[in-house]
Short mmCIF file of C-alpha atoms in Angstrom, two decimals:
data_model
loop_
_atom_site.label_atom_id
_atom_site.label_comp_id
_atom_site.label_asym_id
_atom_site.label_seq_id
_atom_site.Cartn_x
_atom_site.Cartn_y
_atom_site.Cartn_z
CA UNK A 15 20.41 -15.74 81.52
CA UNK A 16 16.41 -15.64 82.79
CA UNK A 17 14.04 -14.36 80.04
CA UNK A 18 10.19 -12.47 79.98
CA UNK A 19 8.84 -16.15 79.76
CA UNK A 20 10.10 -17.26 82.43
CA UNK A 21 8.97 -14.09 84.33
CA UNK A 22 5.43 -15.01 82.89
CA UNK A 23 5.86 -18.53 84.25
CA UNK A 24 7.02 -17.20 87.79
CA UNK A 25 4.60 -14.81 88.04
CA UNK A 26 1.58 -17.28 86.67
CA UNK A 27 0.99 -14.57 84.27
CA UNK A 28 0.97 -14.06 80.00
CA UNK A 29 4.66 -12.53 78.47
CA UNK A 30 1.96 -9.64 77.25
CA UNK A 31 0.79 -8.75 80.81
CA UNK A 32 4.95 -8.79 81.90
CA UNK A 33 5.53 -6.90 78.70
CA UNK A 34 2.47 -3.98 79.95
CA UNK A 35 3.99 -4.03 83.62
CA UNK A 36 7.81 -3.70 82.50
CA UNK A 37 6.96 -1.08 79.49
CA UNK A 38 3.95 0.41 81.09
CA UNK A 39 1.87 0.38 78.19
CA UNK A 40 -1.12 -0.12 80.00
CA UNK A 41 -2.48 -0.71 83.86
CA UNK A 42 -2.44 -3.76 85.12
CA UNK A 43 -4.20 -4.71 88.22
CA UNK A 44 -1.92 -4.10 91.32
CA UNK A 45 -1.69 -7.67 92.65
CA UNK A 46 -0.70 -8.52 89.57
CA UNK A 47 1.91 -6.33 88.89
CA UNK A 48 3.16 -7.14 92.27
CA UNK A 49 3.27 -10.37 91.32
CA UNK A 50 5.48 -9.76 88.21
CA UNK A 51 7.60 -7.07 89.96
CA UNK A 52 8.67 -9.64 92.63
CA UNK A 53 8.99 -12.44 89.75
CA UNK A 54 11.75 -10.31 87.88
CA UNK A 55 13.24 -9.32 91.43
CA UNK A 56 13.58 -13.43 92.42
CA UNK A 57 14.87 -14.59 88.86
CA UNK A 58 17.50 -11.20 88.53
CA UNK A 59 15.29 -10.70 85.04
CA UNK A 60 17.09 -7.81 83.19
CA UNK A 61 14.63 -6.11 80.57
CA UNK A 62 16.28 -6.10 76.93
CA UNK A 63 16.35 -1.70 76.78
CA UNK A 64 17.19 -2.12 72.49
CA UNK A 65 13.84 -4.38 72.74
CA UNK A 66 11.76 -2.08 74.96
CA UNK A 67 12.81 0.98 72.61
CA UNK A 68 11.74 -0.79 69.34
CA UNK A 69 8.47 -1.57 70.73
CA UNK A 70 7.59 1.39 72.92
CA UNK A 71 9.52 4.05 70.88
CA UNK A 72 10.82 5.44 73.88
CA UNK A 73 15.10 4.96 75.26
CA UNK A 74 13.73 6.16 78.40
CA UNK A 75 17.03 8.08 78.34
CA UNK A 76 16.91 11.97 78.49
CA UNK A 77 19.84 14.10 76.93
CA UNK A 78 21.46 16.81 79.57
CA UNK A 79 23.66 19.65 77.77
CA UNK A 80 25.06 22.04 80.53
CA UNK A 81 28.44 24.21 80.16
CA UNK A 82 30.99 23.92 82.83
CA UNK A 83 30.06 20.55 84.25
CA UNK A 84 32.77 21.27 86.84
CA UNK A 85 31.25 24.63 88.36
CA UNK A 86 29.79 23.43 91.82
CA UNK A 87 26.56 24.94 90.70
CA UNK A 88 25.61 23.15 87.83
CA UNK A 89 27.34 19.68 89.43
CA UNK A 90 24.46 20.17 92.06
CA UNK A 91 22.17 20.74 89.55
CA UNK A 92 23.68 17.61 87.59
CA UNK A 93 23.06 15.29 90.39
CA UNK A 94 19.37 16.55 91.15
CA UNK A 95 18.72 15.69 87.39
CA UNK A 96 20.66 12.38 87.80
CA UNK A 97 18.72 11.35 91.25
CA UNK A 98 15.04 12.09 89.63
CA UNK A 99 15.76 10.57 86.33
CA UNK A 100 17.11 7.08 88.24
CA UNK A 101 14.10 7.84 90.52
CA UNK A 102 11.62 7.25 87.24
CA UNK A 103 13.56 4.49 85.48
CA UNK A 104 15.74 6.92 83.17
CA UNK A 105 19.12 7.00 82.37
CA UNK A 106 21.35 10.08 81.49
CA UNK A 107 23.11 11.51 78.43
CA UNK A 108 25.65 14.00 79.42
CA UNK A 109 27.24 16.57 77.01
CA UNK A 110 29.04 20.07 77.41
CA UNK A 111 28.57 22.35 74.95
CA UNK A 112 31.18 24.90 76.86
CA UNK A 113 29.00 28.15 76.36
CA UNK A 114 29.57 28.12 72.46
CA UNK A 115 26.67 28.68 70.24
CA UNK A 116 27.98 26.34 67.44
CA UNK A 117 29.37 23.40 69.57
CA UNK A 118 26.02 23.59 71.45
CA UNK A 119 23.80 22.79 68.30
CA UNK A 120 26.20 19.73 67.40
CA UNK A 121 26.36 17.98 71.17
CA UNK A 122 22.26 18.36 71.43
CA UNK A 123 21.92 17.15 67.48
CA UNK A 124 24.62 14.01 69.11
CA UNK A 125 22.25 13.89 71.76
CA UNK A 126 19.31 13.53 69.48
CA UNK A 127 20.67 10.94 67.45
CA UNK A 128 20.85 8.93 70.07
CA UNK A 129 17.36 8.85 70.54
CA UNK A 130 16.64 10.20 73.70
CA UNK A 131 13.03 10.82 74.71
CA UNK A 132 13.58 14.20 75.73
CA UNK A 133 16.30 17.18 76.97
CA UNK A 134 17.42 19.16 79.29
CA UNK A 135 19.43 22.24 78.08
CA UNK A 136 21.23 25.35 79.52
CA UNK A 137 21.30 27.26 76.73
CA UNK A 138 24.35 29.79 75.68
CA UNK A 139 23.97 33.40 75.26
CA UNK A 140 23.00 32.75 71.69
CA UNK A 141 20.83 29.90 71.44
CA UNK A 142 19.27 30.39 68.13
CA UNK A 143 20.64 27.88 66.37
CA UNK A 144 19.75 25.73 69.20
CA UNK A 145 16.32 26.60 69.49
CA UNK A 146 15.74 26.31 65.75
CA UNK A 147 17.01 22.32 65.77
CA UNK A 148 14.76 21.65 68.70
CA UNK A 149 11.74 23.09 66.99
CA UNK A 150 12.48 21.80 63.76
CA UNK A 151 12.60 18.54 65.07
CA UNK A 152 9.76 18.79 67.99
CA UNK A 153 12.21 17.30 70.36
CA UNK A 154 10.56 17.46 74.19
CA UNK A 155 13.15 19.70 75.82
CA UNK A 156 12.97 21.88 79.44
CA UNK A 157 15.47 24.86 79.30
CA UNK A 158 17.74 24.98 82.51
CA UNK A 159 18.59 27.80 84.57
CA UNK A 160 18.95 30.39 81.78
CA UNK A 161 15.27 31.18 79.99
CA UNK A 162 14.79 32.94 77.16
CA UNK A 163 12.00 34.88 75.95
CA UNK A 164 10.16 32.49 74.08
CA UNK A 165 7.18 35.09 73.63
CA UNK A 166 9.19 37.53 71.28
CA UNK A 167 10.22 34.58 69.38
CA UNK A 168 9.12 33.01 66.55
CA UNK A 169 10.64 29.65 67.69
CA UNK A 170 8.29 27.70 69.88
CA UNK A 171 8.00 27.81 73.31
CA UNK A 172 9.95 25.42 75.64
CA UNK A 173 9.40 24.62 79.23
CA UNK A 174 11.74 26.16 81.19
CA UNK A 175 12.86 25.54 85.12
CA UNK A 176 15.37 28.33 86.80
CA UNK A 177 16.02 30.20 90.25
CA UNK A 178 14.33 33.61 90.93
CA UNK A 179 17.66 36.22 90.02
CA UNK A 180 15.91 39.65 90.17
CA UNK A 181 14.44 39.99 93.73
CA UNK A 182 17.72 38.17 95.27
CA UNK A 183 20.14 40.43 93.66
CA UNK A 184 18.80 42.90 94.93
CA UNK A 185 18.10 42.00 98.62
CA UNK A 186 22.13 41.53 98.45
CA UNK A 187 22.30 45.43 97.19
CA UNK A 188 19.72 46.70 99.93
CA UNK A 189 21.94 44.64 102.49
CA UNK A 190 24.67 46.29 101.80
CA UNK A 191 23.74 49.98 101.36
CA UNK A 192 21.62 49.02 104.85
CA UNK A 193 25.13 48.81 106.47
CA UNK A 194 25.94 52.46 104.78
CA UNK A 195 27.41 51.88 101.67
CA UNK A 196 26.94 54.31 98.61
CA UNK A 197 29.23 53.23 96.23
CA UNK A 198 28.36 49.44 95.72
CA UNK A 199 29.65 47.64 92.37
CA UNK A 200 28.42 44.81 90.23
CA UNK A 201 30.80 42.21 88.84
CA UNK A 202 28.34 40.94 86.32
CA UNK A 203 27.78 37.49 84.22
CA UNK A 204 28.19 37.02 80.73
CA UNK A 205 26.67 39.43 78.56
CA UNK A 206 23.69 37.77 77.04
CA UNK A 207 22.71 35.51 79.27
CA UNK A 208 19.52 35.55 80.99
CA UNK A 209 20.79 35.30 84.63
CA UNK A 210 23.36 38.28 83.75
CA UNK A 211 20.89 40.27 82.61
CA UNK A 212 17.97 39.23 85.77
CA UNK A 213 20.87 40.16 88.19
CA UNK A 214 21.62 43.33 86.41
CA UNK A 215 18.38 44.49 86.63
CA UNK A 216 17.88 43.55 90.22
CA UNK A 217 21.07 45.36 91.42
CA UNK A 218 19.28 48.44 90.06
CA UNK A 219 16.21 47.50 91.65
CA UNK A 220 18.09 47.48 94.78
CA UNK A 221 20.08 50.78 94.21
CA UNK A 222 16.48 52.20 93.46
CA UNK A 223 14.86 50.71 96.45
CA UNK A 224 18.05 52.23 98.81
CA UNK A 225 17.63 55.35 97.27
CA UNK A 226 20.86 55.20 95.54
CA UNK A 227 21.74 56.81 92.20
CA UNK A 228 23.11 53.96 89.81
CA UNK A 229 26.32 54.65 88.37
CA UNK A 230 27.16 52.37 84.99
CA UNK A 231 31.00 52.68 85.86
CA UNK A 232 29.94 50.74 88.73
CA UNK A 233 29.21 47.58 86.41
CA UNK A 234 31.69 45.95 85.15
CA UNK A 235 31.24 42.50 83.38
CA UNK A 236 33.79 39.30 84.80
CA UNK A 237 32.09 36.93 81.88
CA UNK A 238 31.13 34.46 84.70
CA UNK A 239 34.53 33.15 85.17
CA UNK A 240 37.73 33.58 87.39
CA UNK A 241 40.18 35.40 85.34
CA UNK A 242 37.14 37.95 84.28
CA UNK A 243 36.52 38.85 87.64
CA UNK A 244 39.74 39.73 88.20
CA UNK A 245 40.02 41.73 85.18
CA UNK A 246 36.96 43.42 86.73
CA UNK A 247 37.75 44.15 89.92
CA UNK A 248 41.33 45.61 88.56
CA UNK A 249 38.43 48.35 86.70
CA UNK A 250 36.72 48.63 89.87
CA UNK A 251 39.57 49.15 92.16
CA UNK A 252 41.45 51.52 89.34
CA UNK A 253 38.02 54.38 89.81
CA UNK A 254 38.85 57.30 91.07
CA UNK A 255 35.82 56.75 93.56
CA UNK A 256 36.71 52.64 93.56
CA UNK A 257 32.82 50.66 95.51
CA UNK A 258 32.91 50.48 99.10
CA UNK A 259 31.38 47.25 98.47
CA UNK A 260 30.96 44.75 96.15
CA UNK A 261 28.48 41.92 94.81
CA UNK A 262 29.76 39.26 92.55
CA UNK A 263 27.34 37.33 90.34
CA UNK A 264 28.26 34.08 90.36
CA UNK A 265 30.66 31.75 92.22
CA UNK A 266 33.55 31.53 89.86
CA UNK A 267 33.44 34.99 89.69
CA UNK A 268 33.48 35.38 93.47
CA UNK A 269 37.15 33.64 93.54
CA UNK A 270 38.57 35.45 91.18
CA UNK A 271 37.27 38.60 92.69
CA UNK A 272 38.36 37.80 96.37
CA UNK A 273 41.86 37.10 94.26
CA UNK A 274 41.89 40.08 92.92
CA UNK A 275 41.16 41.82 96.07
CA UNK A 276 44.18 40.75 97.58
CA UNK A 277 46.41 41.78 95.01
CA UNK A 278 45.28 45.23 95.22
CA UNK A 279 45.57 44.63 99.11
CA UNK A 280 41.88 45.17 99.75
CA UNK A 281 40.68 43.35 103.26
CA UNK A 282 37.08 41.70 103.20
CA UNK A 283 34.99 43.67 104.97
CA UNK A 284 37.47 45.79 106.72
CA UNK A 285 38.62 47.73 103.41
CA UNK A 286 35.43 46.29 101.50
CA UNK A 287 32.23 44.44 101.58
CA UNK A 288 31.58 41.36 99.74
CA UNK A 289 27.91 39.55 98.92
CA UNK A 290 27.64 37.13 96.05
CA UNK A 291 25.22 35.52 93.87
CA UNK A 292 25.70 31.57 94.52
CA UNK A 293 26.30 29.57 97.48
CA UNK A 294 28.80 26.70 97.09
CA UNK A 295 29.65 24.05 100.10
CA UNK A 296 33.09 25.72 101.35
CA UNK A 297 31.84 29.17 101.23
CA UNK A 298 31.25 28.96 105.33
CA UNK A 299 35.28 27.95 105.50
CA UNK A 300 36.41 31.23 104.22
CA UNK A 301 37.80 34.38 106.80
CA UNK A 302 35.37 35.57 106.53
CA UNK A 303 32.62 33.31 105.78
CA UNK A 304 30.76 34.51 102.49
CA UNK A 305 27.49 36.36 102.34
CA UNK A 306 25.36 34.83 99.56
CA UNK A 307 22.32 34.28 98.03
CA UNK A 308 22.21 30.42 97.54
CA UNK A 309 20.09 28.67 94.54
CA UNK A 310 18.40 25.59 95.04
CA UNK A 311 20.58 23.66 93.14
CA UNK A 312 19.44 19.91 93.19
CA UNK A 313 15.60 20.96 93.28
CA UNK A 314 16.32 22.91 90.08
CA UNK A 315 17.71 19.79 88.18
CA UNK A 316 14.94 17.58 89.52
CA UNK A 317 12.05 19.80 88.82
CA UNK A 318 13.46 19.93 85.34
CA UNK A 319 13.18 16.40 85.03
CA UNK A 320 9.66 16.42 86.70
CA UNK A 321 8.50 19.16 84.07
CA UNK A 322 10.73 17.02 81.21
CA UNK A 323 8.76 14.02 81.96
CA UNK A 324 4.91 16.02 82.04
CA UNK A 325 6.00 17.13 78.65
CA UNK A 326 6.31 13.73 77.52
CA UNK A 327 2.96 12.31 78.93
CA UNK A 328 1.04 15.15 77.33
CA UNK A 329 2.95 17.09 74.81
CA UNK A 330 0.40 19.02 73.55
CA UNK A 331 -0.33 21.24 77.51
CA UNK A 332 1.24 25.02 77.48
CA UNK A 333 4.66 25.54 78.01
CA UNK A 334 5.75 26.99 81.78
CA UNK A 335 8.33 28.78 83.46
CA UNK A 336 8.98 27.66 86.55
CA UNK A 337 11.06 29.75 89.01
CA UNK A 338 12.14 28.41 92.35
CA UNK A 339 13.19 30.66 95.24
CA UNK A 340 16.82 31.57 96.64
CA UNK A 341 17.72 31.86 100.13
CA UNK A 342 19.76 34.16 101.92
CA UNK A 343 22.78 32.88 103.76
CA UNK A 344 23.97 35.68 105.96
CA UNK A 345 27.38 35.50 106.98
CA UNK A 346 30.25 37.79 107.82
CA UNK A 347 31.66 39.25 104.19
CA UNK A 348 29.40 41.87 104.40
CA UNK A 349 30.74 43.20 107.60
CA UNK A 350 28.24 42.03 109.73
CA UNK A 351 28.92 40.21 113.09
CA UNK A 352 28.66 36.40 113.29
CA UNK A 353 25.13 35.26 112.53
CA UNK A 354 23.32 31.70 113.52
CA UNK A 355 23.13 29.44 110.92
CA UNK A 356 19.52 29.74 109.80
CA UNK A 357 19.24 30.74 105.79
CA UNK A 358 16.40 33.52 105.33
CA UNK A 359 13.85 32.76 102.07
CA UNK A 360 15.30 35.14 99.50
CA UNK A 361 11.79 35.16 97.70
CA UNK A 362 9.30 33.34 96.60
CA UNK A 363 9.28 30.77 93.80
CA UNK A 364 6.54 31.70 90.76
CA UNK A 365 5.06 29.53 88.06
CA UNK A 366 4.15 30.96 84.72
#
C-alpha cells in the first residue's frame, strides 16, 4: 500500500508538503498542489483519516439528525446534504431522532461523541434539551427546515436553513378563494413545530387577503402524519358546514386526506378542491394531479452544508437564517383545467 512518503517522492516534494495539500493546513503553490494530487491518483494513495484527524483535530465528517428519513421530503434533503458534503470531502453520519425530544438529545450526543466536525439537525417540537447540549459543548450546528426563535431564548444562536412557509401557504389559500371557495379548511401539522406555526399564519394571511373571516373550526391538526390527517378530515367533514376546499400542510397528510375523502365519498375536485404544501415526485400521477407548493428540498440540504462549512471556517461570525423560495405547481386538484408544466415562483428567499 503506497505511503505519504511514496507520494512525496513521486511528486518531488517533501512529506510535509504532501500533508499540507491533503489536510489543507497551509497554502501550496498551484503547480505543486497539482503534482501532489497527480501522484496520489497515479499511486492510488488513500489517506489515513484517523491519523489526519489526530493532526488537524478534524474528522471531515458531518452529523445529520433528521426524523422520518423515509419521508420523500427528508430523503431529498438528505441527498442534497450528501452530495454537497461529498463535493467538499466530508462524510456523513446519519441518525433519526423520531421527533422525540429525549431521543433527539441522545442521538445528537452519540454523533458528537463520534467527533463529527459539525451537525445539521431538524429539531423536534420541544428542542430545549438539544439546544442546551449543543450550546454547552459549542458544537457547530445548522438547524434545518424547522427554525427556532433564537432571539427569545437564552441559548446560543444557531445558523438555520429552511424554506419559505408563510407566503406560499397564503398563495394556496388565495388561489382557492379565487376559485370561489369561502370555506377553506386547513389540515395543520404537529403543534410546536415552526413549520406548523408558519403555515397556519400563512393560511390566515391568505384568508385575510381574500376578505374571508377566519373560522377556527376549519383548522384541525393532522400531527404531520397520514393517519392524523385522516382523523382531521373526518372532523372537518362532520361539521354542519364542511369546507368546500382543503389545504394540507405536508405530503404525508396529503395522502391521509385523500384516503379520508375517498372514505367519505368526496371526489376531488368535483366535491372538494385540494391544494397541498410539499410536492413529491409522483404528485402529478394522481387523478386529479395535485396542485402543490414545492419546496427546494435538495437545495435546502446543500445550503445547510455550505452554511455549516462557513461556520467551521469562521466560528465567530454572526449566526444567520437562510430561507429559500418555493414554487407553485399549478395542476388540477384545485379545480382548474390542465396547466402547462411551468412551475411558478412562490416567494423570494430571504436571509437574516
